mmCIF file of C-alpha atoms in Angstrom:
data_model
loop_
_atom_site.group_PDB
_atom_site.id
_atom_site.type_symbol
_atom_site.label_atom_id
_atom_site.label_comp_id
_atom_site.label_asym_id
_atom_site.label_seq_id
_atom_site.Cartn_x
_atom_site.Cartn_y
_atom_site.Cartn_z
ATOM 1 C CA MET T 26 -56.420 205.202 43.450
ATOM 2 C CA HIS T 27 -57.378 201.809 44.837
ATOM 3 C CA CYS T 28 -60.874 200.391 44.478
ATOM 4 C CA GLY T 29 -61.544 200.909 48.182
ATOM 5 C CA ALA T 30 -60.844 204.627 47.988
ATOM 6 C CA ALA T 31 -62.974 204.949 44.862
ATOM 7 C CA ALA T 32 -65.797 203.082 46.596
ATOM 8 C CA LEU T 33 -65.596 205.499 49.532
ATOM 9 C CA LEU T 34 -65.947 208.435 47.188
ATOM 10 C CA LEU T 35 -68.969 206.903 45.469
ATOM 11 C CA LEU T 36 -70.526 206.036 48.815
ATOM 12 C CA ALA T 37 -70.075 209.584 50.057
ATOM 13 C CA PHE T 38 -71.705 210.999 46.914
ATOM 14 C CA SER T 39 -74.612 208.565 47.126
ATOM 15 C CA THR T 40 -75.443 209.336 50.756
ATOM 16 C CA GLN T 41 -75.645 213.095 50.402
ATOM 17 C CA CYS T 42 -78.666 213.374 48.108
ATOM 18 C CA PHE T 43 -81.773 215.200 49.322
ATOM 19 C CA ALA T 44 -80.163 216.443 52.542
ATOM 20 C CA ALA T 45 -81.995 218.972 54.664
ATOM 21 C CA PRO T 46 -80.438 222.348 55.504
ATOM 22 C CA ALA T 47 -77.681 222.121 58.110
ATOM 23 C CA SER T 48 -76.921 224.163 61.164
ATOM 24 C CA LYS T 49 -74.916 227.076 59.804
ATOM 25 C CA ASP T 50 -72.673 227.246 62.865
ATOM 26 C CA VAL T 51 -71.716 223.571 62.779
ATOM 27 C CA LEU T 52 -71.251 223.679 59.014
ATOM 28 C CA ALA T 53 -68.978 226.716 59.348
ATOM 29 C CA GLU T 54 -66.959 224.916 62.019
ATOM 30 C CA LEU T 55 -66.610 221.807 59.848
ATOM 31 C CA ARG T 56 -65.442 223.944 56.917
ATOM 32 C CA GLN T 57 -62.895 225.715 59.089
ATOM 33 C CA LEU T 58 -61.542 222.464 60.541
ATOM 34 C CA ARG T 59 -61.330 220.910 57.063
ATOM 35 C CA ASP T 60 -59.520 223.958 55.712
ATOM 36 C CA GLN T 61 -57.030 223.870 58.601
ATOM 37 C CA SER T 62 -56.310 220.180 58.027
ATOM 38 C CA SER T 63 -53.224 219.396 55.953
ATOM 39 C CA ASP T 64 -54.934 216.512 54.140
ATOM 40 C CA GLY T 65 -58.626 217.410 54.207
ATOM 41 C CA VAL T 66 -59.405 214.958 57.015
ATOM 42 C CA ILE T 67 -60.669 216.391 60.295
ATOM 43 C CA HIS T 68 -59.468 214.712 63.489
ATOM 44 C CA VAL T 69 -62.399 214.546 65.909
ATOM 45 C CA THR T 70 -62.970 213.550 69.504
ATOM 46 C CA ASP T 71 -65.970 211.551 70.711
ATOM 47 C CA ASP T 72 -67.738 214.751 71.756
ATOM 48 C CA GLU T 73 -67.101 216.423 68.396
ATOM 49 C CA LEU T 74 -68.379 213.384 66.512
ATOM 50 C CA LYS T 75 -71.543 213.432 68.614
ATOM 51 C CA ARG T 76 -72.054 217.126 67.862
ATOM 52 C CA PHE T 77 -71.249 216.918 64.137
ATOM 53 C CA ALA T 78 -73.470 213.854 63.692
ATOM 54 C CA ALA T 79 -76.315 215.179 65.838
ATOM 55 C CA GLY T 80 -79.752 215.335 64.348
ATOM 56 C CA LYS T 81 -81.295 213.366 61.579
ATOM 57 C CA GLN T 82 -81.763 216.363 59.301
ATOM 58 C CA ARG T 83 -78.239 217.734 58.934
ATOM 59 C CA GLY T 84 -77.145 218.648 55.414
ATOM 60 C CA TRP T 85 -73.931 216.639 55.257
ATOM 61 C CA SER T 86 -72.557 213.142 55.570
ATOM 62 C CA LEU T 87 -69.659 212.132 57.762
ATOM 63 C CA VAL T 88 -67.225 209.594 56.352
ATOM 64 C CA VAL T 89 -65.381 208.264 59.401
ATOM 65 C CA PHE T 90 -61.996 206.547 59.506
ATOM 66 C CA LEU T 91 -61.335 204.920 62.858
ATOM 67 C CA SER T 92 -57.822 203.829 63.736
ATOM 68 C CA ALA T 93 -56.164 202.500 66.857
ATOM 69 C CA ASN T 94 -52.587 202.711 68.053
ATOM 70 C CA GLN T 95 -52.653 198.954 68.665
ATOM 71 C CA VAL T 96 -53.022 198.197 64.947
ATOM 72 C CA ALA T 97 -51.175 201.126 63.376
ATOM 73 C CA ASP T 98 -47.869 199.257 63.120
ATOM 74 C CA ASN T 99 -49.335 195.964 61.868
ATOM 75 C CA PRO T 100 -47.994 195.590 58.292
ATOM 76 C CA GLN T 101 -50.767 193.146 57.353
ATOM 77 C CA LEU T 102 -53.413 195.805 57.918
ATOM 78 C CA ALA T 103 -51.546 198.539 56.007
ATOM 79 C CA MET T 104 -53.355 201.185 58.044
ATOM 80 C CA GLY T 105 -50.926 203.904 56.985
ATOM 81 C CA LYS T 106 -51.585 203.283 53.306
ATOM 82 C CA LEU T 107 -55.329 203.033 53.864
ATOM 83 C CA ARG T 108 -55.259 206.328 55.783
ATOM 84 C CA GLN T 109 -53.302 207.976 52.926
ATOM 85 C CA GLU T 110 -55.913 206.796 50.423
ATOM 86 C CA PHE T 111 -58.670 208.059 52.708
ATOM 87 C CA ALA T 112 -56.978 211.478 52.657
ATOM 88 C CA LEU T 113 -56.748 211.385 48.845
ATOM 89 C CA VAL T 114 -60.484 210.769 48.635
ATOM 90 C CA ALA T 115 -61.106 213.592 51.125
ATOM 91 C CA LYS T 116 -59.032 216.029 49.047
ATOM 92 C CA ALA T 117 -60.728 214.942 45.808
ATOM 93 C CA PHE T 118 -64.163 215.381 47.363
ATOM 94 C CA GLN T 119 -63.176 218.786 48.757
ATOM 95 C CA GLN T 120 -62.261 219.940 45.238
ATOM 96 C CA GLY T 121 -65.482 218.574 43.725
ATOM 97 C CA PRO T 122 -68.753 220.356 42.975
ATOM 98 C CA ALA T 123 -70.352 219.904 46.425
ATOM 99 C CA PRO T 124 -67.580 219.847 49.046
ATOM 100 C CA ASP T 125 -69.875 220.681 51.959
ATOM 101 C CA THR T 126 -72.113 217.641 51.521
ATOM 102 C CA ALA T 127 -69.588 215.265 53.118
ATOM 103 C CA PHE T 128 -66.790 215.728 55.609
ATOM 104 C CA PHE T 129 -64.047 213.173 56.143
ATOM 105 C CA VAL T 130 -63.087 212.675 59.770
ATOM 106 C CA ASP T 131 -60.781 210.331 61.634
ATOM 107 C CA MET T 132 -60.779 208.937 65.152
ATOM 108 C CA VAL T 133 -59.611 205.912 66.915
ATOM 109 C CA PRO T 134 -59.823 200.235 62.318
ATOM 110 C CA TYR T 135 -63.083 200.881 60.620
ATOM 111 C CA ILE T 136 -64.599 203.114 57.968
ATOM 112 C CA PHE T 137 -68.306 203.897 57.888
ATOM 113 C CA VAL T 138 -70.587 206.660 56.671
ATOM 114 C CA ILE T 139 -73.185 208.520 58.687
ATOM 115 C CA GLY T 140 -75.609 209.759 56.041
ATOM 116 C CA PRO T 141 -77.200 213.205 56.288
ATOM 117 C CA ASN T 142 -80.698 211.868 57.009
ATOM 118 C CA ARG T 143 -79.667 209.121 59.374
ATOM 119 C CA LYS T 144 -79.854 209.154 63.136
ATOM 120 C CA LEU T 145 -76.625 207.984 64.728
ATOM 121 C CA SER T 146 -77.145 204.563 66.258
ATOM 122 C CA LEU T 147 -74.629 202.195 67.815
ATOM 123 C CA THR T 148 -76.448 199.208 66.376
ATOM 124 C CA ASP T 149 -75.838 200.539 62.860
ATOM 125 C CA MET T 150 -72.077 200.853 63.262
ATOM 126 C CA PRO T 151 -69.988 197.931 62.009
ATOM 127 C CA ILE T 152 -67.779 197.874 65.113
ATOM 128 C CA PRO T 153 -67.365 194.923 67.492
ATOM 129 C CA ASN T 154 -69.154 195.522 70.803
ATOM 130 C CA THR T 155 -65.891 195.786 72.744
ATOM 131 C CA GLU T 156 -64.779 198.717 70.612
ATOM 132 C CA LYS T 157 -68.000 200.698 70.152
ATOM 133 C CA LEU T 158 -67.943 204.356 70.989
ATOM 134 C CA LEU T 159 -70.214 205.646 73.684
ATOM 135 C CA LEU T 160 -72.508 207.619 71.408
ATOM 136 C CA GLU T 161 -76.003 208.439 72.526
ATOM 137 C CA THR T 162 -78.843 207.853 70.104
#
């Protein structure tokens, strides 16, 4: 496993400590989507990301992999390989001792974590302004 994938795993573990109880319905949906995924990564829409990341006191982290069709075929970025490593980390986390403390999701070239006690804010996301999602805070 590359250093980047290992760092993602450590980051996911470090952000899940002391999380408050989560909405049982949303948690059940996340589990179901993860279990239906072939690689442990849940593909989400903007609306789903808003719902899964809603509230500052949810009991899980979201580790988000954003990709874009415009960069998928660029060999210098190696997005395919990075996405495969992201899936390996997701599977490893899913088989660990606390699989429901972090869920790995993908969307539309950045990776960031939304911690369980953190309110979703556009200013916190490391995405250039032209590519920011329209997420309400």
